[in-house]
CSV table of C-alpha atoms in Angstrom, one decimal:
chain,number,residue,atom,x,y,z
A,224,UNK,CA,-9.7,15.8,-12.1
A,225,UNK,CA,-10.3,17.6,-15.5
A,226,UNK,CA,-8.0,15.2,-17.6
A,227,UNK,CA,-5.5,12.6,-17.6
A,228,UNK,CA,-3.0,15.1,-18.6
A,229,UNK,CA,-3.9,17.2,-15.6
A,230,UNK,CA,-3.3,14.4,-13.1
A,231,UNK,CA,0.1,13.6,-15.0
A,232,UNK,CA,0.7,17.2,-14.3
A,233,UNK,CA,-0.1,16.9,-10.8
A,234,UNK,CA,1.5,13.8,-9.6
A,235,UNK,CA,4.6,13.7,-8.0
A,236,UNK,CA,6.3,11.1,-5.8
A,237,UNK,CA,5.9,11.6,-2.1
A,238,UNK,CA,8.3,10.6,0.5
A,239,UNK,CA,6.7,12.3,3.3
A,240,UNK,CA,3.6,11.1,4.7
A,241,UNK,CA,1.2,12.1,7.6
A,242,UNK,CA,0.5,9.7,10.3
A,243,UNK,CA,-3.1,9.1,8.8
A,244,UNK,CA,-4.4,5.6,7.8
A,245,UNK,CA,-5.9,5.0,4.4
A,246,UNK,CA,-9.5,3.8,4.4
A,247,UNK,CA,-10.3,0.4,3.6
A,248,UNK,CA,-12.2,2.1,0.2
A,249,UNK,CA,-8.9,3.4,-0.6
A,250,UNK,CA,-6.8,0.4,-0.1
A,251,UNK,CA,-9.4,-1.3,-2.4
A,252,UNK,CA,-9.6,1.5,-5.0
A,253,UNK,CA,-5.7,1.0,-5.4
A,254,UNK,CA,-5.9,-2.5,-5.7
A,255,UNK,CA,-8.6,-2.3,-8.3
A,256,UNK,CA,-6.5,-0.1,-10.4
A,257,UNK,CA,-3.7,-2.8,-10.1
A,258,UNK,CA,-5.8,-6.0,-10.8
A,259,UNK,CA,-7.3,-3.8,-14.2
A,260,UNK,CA,-3.9,-3.0,-15.3
A,261,UNK,CA,-3.2,-4.4,-18.8
A,262,UNK,CA,-0.9,-7.2,-18.8
A,263,UNK,CA,0.8,-9.0,-22.0
A,264,UNK,CA,-1.4,-11.6,-23.7
A,265,UNK,CA,-3.6,-10.7,-20.6
A,266,UNK,CA,-1.8,-12.8,-18.5
A,267,UNK,CA,-2.8,-10.7,-15.3
A,268,UNK,CA,0.1,-13.1,-13.4
A,269,UNK,CA,1.2,-10.3,-11.2
A,270,UNK,CA,0.6,-10.3,-7.3
A,271,UNK,CA,0.4,-7.9,-4.6
A,272,UNK,CA,1.3,-8.2,-0.9
A,273,UNK,CA,-0.4,-5.7,1.2
A,274,UNK,CA,1.7,-4.1,4.1
A,275,UNK,CA,0.2,-2.1,6.5
A,276,UNK,CA,2.2,-3.6,9.8
A,277,UNK,CA,4.4,-0.7,11.2
A,278,UNK,CA,7.1,-3.2,12.1
A,279,UNK,CA,7.1,-4.9,8.3
A,280,UNK,CA,6.9,-1.3,6.8
A,281,UNK,CA,10.3,-0.5,8.9
A,282,UNK,CA,11.7,-3.6,8.0
A,283,UNK,CA,10.8,-2.9,4.0
A,284,UNK,CA,12.5,0.5,4.6
A,285,UNK,CA,15.8,-1.2,5.3
A,286,UNK,CA,15.3,-3.6,2.2
A,287,UNK,CA,17.9,-1.6,0.1
A,288,UNK,CA,21.0,0.8,0.7
A,289,UNK,CA,19.4,3.7,-0.8
A,290,UNK,CA,16.0,4.9,-1.7
A,291,UNK,CA,13.7,3.0,0.7
A,292,UNK,CA,13.8,4.8,4.3
A,293,UNK,CA,10.6,6.7,3.2
A,294,UNK,CA,8.7,3.4,3.4
A,295,UNK,CA,8.9,3.5,7.0
A,296,UNK,CA,6.4,6.5,7.3
A,297,UNK,CA,3.8,5.4,4.5
A,298,UNK,CA,0.5,4.3,5.8
A,299,UNK,CA,0.7,1.3,3.6
A,300,UNK,CA,3.0,-0.6,1.0
A,301,UNK,CA,1.9,-2.7,-1.8
A,302,UNK,CA,4.8,-5.1,-3.2
A,303,UNK,CA,4.5,-6.3,-7.1
A,304,UNK,CA,5.5,-9.4,-7.6
A,305,UNK,CA,5.2,-11.8,-10.6
A,306,UNK,CA,6.3,-15.5,-11.3
A,307,UNK,CA,8.3,-15.3,-14.1
A,308,UNK,CA,7.1,-18.6,-15.8
A,309,UNK,CA,3.7,-17.5,-15.6
A,310,UNK,CA,3.9,-14.1,-18.0
A,311,UNK,CA,6.9,-13.3,-20.4
A,312,UNK,CA,7.1,-9.9,-19.9
A,313,UNK,CA,6.6,-10.1,-16.1
A,314,UNK,CA,8.9,-6.8,-15.4
A,315,UNK,CA,6.5,-4.9,-17.8
A,316,UNK,CA,3.6,-6.5,-16.5
A,317,UNK,CA,4.6,-5.3,-12.8
A,318,UNK,CA,5.9,-2.0,-13.9
A,319,UNK,CA,2.0,-1.3,-15.5
A,320,UNK,CA,0.2,-2.4,-12.7
A,321,UNK,CA,2.7,-0.4,-10.3
A,322,UNK,CA,1.9,2.9,-12.1
A,323,UNK,CA,-1.5,2.7,-12.7
A,324,UNK,CA,-2.1,2.3,-8.7
A,325,UNK,CA,0.1,5.3,-8.5
A,326,UNK,CA,-1.9,7.3,-10.7
A,327,UNK,CA,-5.3,5.9,-9.1
A,328,UNK,CA,-3.4,7.2,-5.8
A,329,UNK,CA,-3.1,10.9,-7.4
A,330,UNK,CA,-6.6,10.8,-8.7
A,331,UNK,CA,-8.3,10.1,-5.2
A,332,UNK,CA,-5.5,12.3,-3.1
A,333,UNK,CA,-3.0,10.0,-2.0
A,334,UNK,CA,0.6,10.2,-2.0
A,335,UNK,CA,2.9,7.6,-3.3
A,336,UNK,CA,6.2,6.5,-4.6
A,337,UNK,CA,8.1,4.1,-6.0
A,338,UNK,CA,10.9,1.8,-4.6
A,339,UNK,CA,12.6,-0.3,-7.2
A,340,UNK,CA,13.8,-3.7,-5.6
A,341,UNK,CA,14.5,-6.0,-8.3
A,342,UNK,CA,18.6,-5.5,-9.4
A,343,UNK,CA,19.1,-3.8,-6.0
A,344,UNK,CA,21.4,-5.3,-3.3
A,345,UNK,CA,22.4,-4.5,0.5
A,346,UNK,CA,26.3,-3.9,1.0
A,347,UNK,CA,26.8,-7.3,1.9
A,348,UNK,CA,25.7,-8.5,-1.1
A,349,UNK,CA,22.0,-9.8,0.1
A,350,UNK,CA,19.5,-9.5,-2.8
A,351,UNK,CA,16.8,-6.7,-1.9
A,352,UNK,CA,14.1,-9.5,-3.7
A,353,UNK,CA,15.7,-12.0,-0.7
A,354,UNK,CA,14.9,-9.3,1.9
A,355,UNK,CA,11.7,-8.5,1.1
A,356,UNK,CA,10.9,-12.3,0.3
A,357,UNK,CA,11.5,-12.5,3.9
A,358,UNK,CA,9.2,-9.8,5.5
A,359,UNK,CA,6.4,-10.9,3.3
A,360,UNK,CA,6.8,-14.7,2.8
A,361,UNK,CA,6.5,-14.3,-0.9
A,362,UNK,CA,7.3,-17.7,-2.8
A,363,UNK,CA,10.5,-18.4,-4.0
A,364,UNK,CA,9.3,-18.1,-7.5
A,365,UNK,CA,7.9,-14.7,-7.5
A,366,UNK,CA,9.9,-11.9,-8.7
A,367,UNK,CA,9.7,-9.0,-6.7
A,368,UNK,CA,9.6,-5.9,-9.0
A,369,UNK,CA,9.3,-3.0,-6.3
A,370,UNK,CA,7.3,-1.7,-3.4
A,371,UNK,CA,5.1,0.8,-3.9
A,372,UNK,CA,4.6,3.4,-0.8
A,373,UNK,CA,1.3,4.9,-0.1
A,374,UNK,CA,-0.1,7.4,2.5
A,375,UNK,CA,-1.7,10.8,3.0
A,376,UNK,CA,0.7,13.5,2.1
A,377,UNK,CA,2.4,15.7,4.8
A,378,UNK,CA,2.6,18.3,2.7
A,379,UNK,CA,0.8,19.3,-0.3
A,380,UNK,CA,2.9,22.2,-1.7
A,381,UNK,CA,4.6,20.7,-4.8
A,382,UNK,CA,3.8,22.4,-7.9
A,383,UNK,CA,2.1,20.9,-11.3
A,384,UNK,CA,4.7,20.3,-14.0
A,385,UNK,CA,4.5,23.2,-16.6
A,386,UNK,CA,4.9,23.2,-20.3
A,387,UNK,CA,8.9,24.3,-19.6
A,388,UNK,CA,9.5,21.1,-17.8
A,389,UNK,CA,8.6,19.0,-21.4
A,390,UNK,CA,11.5,17.7,-23.1
A,391,UNK,CA,10.2,18.0,-26.6
A,392,UNK,CA,13.7,17.5,-27.9
A,393,UNK,CA,13.3,14.0,-27.0
A,394,UNK,CA,10.9,13.4,-29.5
A,395,UNK,CA,12.1,12.4,-32.8
A,396,UNK,CA,9.8,12.4,-36.0
A,397,UNK,CA,10.5,9.2,-37.8
A,398,UNK,CA,9.9,10.0,-42.0
C-alpha cells in the first residue's frame, strides 16, 4: 500500500467470501491490530471473541433481523465487547478496535464487514446482544458492540473511491 489514503480509497465492505480459510498469521495480525487500537485513557478494556466454527458462524448470521446473513460465509468472525464498567467510552473504544481490524484486513488483502449488534433486536423482541452472548458464552457484564466478519473476497472487482465521491460540502470551516 502506498499510503493510508490509498488504503481508505480501496477498502470496501465485503459480504461475499470464498471458501478459503485464513492463516493463523493473518488471524494474529488482525488481533494485534485490535489490541494496538487506541482507547480512552488507555483503558484497553475491549475483549475479542474469535469464532471460526462454521455452526457458530451460521448461528451468528441469525443474530438480528437484517444485515447479519453474510456472517454464515465468513472464514472468521470477531465479536467486539467491553464491560461498560471498565471503560467510560466503551462504544468508542470498541468501534476504534473494530475499524482498526478492518483497515488491517484490507492492508493484507482480506475482506471484512461490520455487523452492528448493540441496539438491535429480533422480531420477537430478543436482544441481538443476548443472541450473540449465548452463541459465544460471553459474560453478562460485557456489552457487545459488533461482530466483524473476515474472509478472502470472492470477487475483487470493487473500484477504489474517487475524489468525486468525497462530500466536501460536509466540511465546515469554523472561524
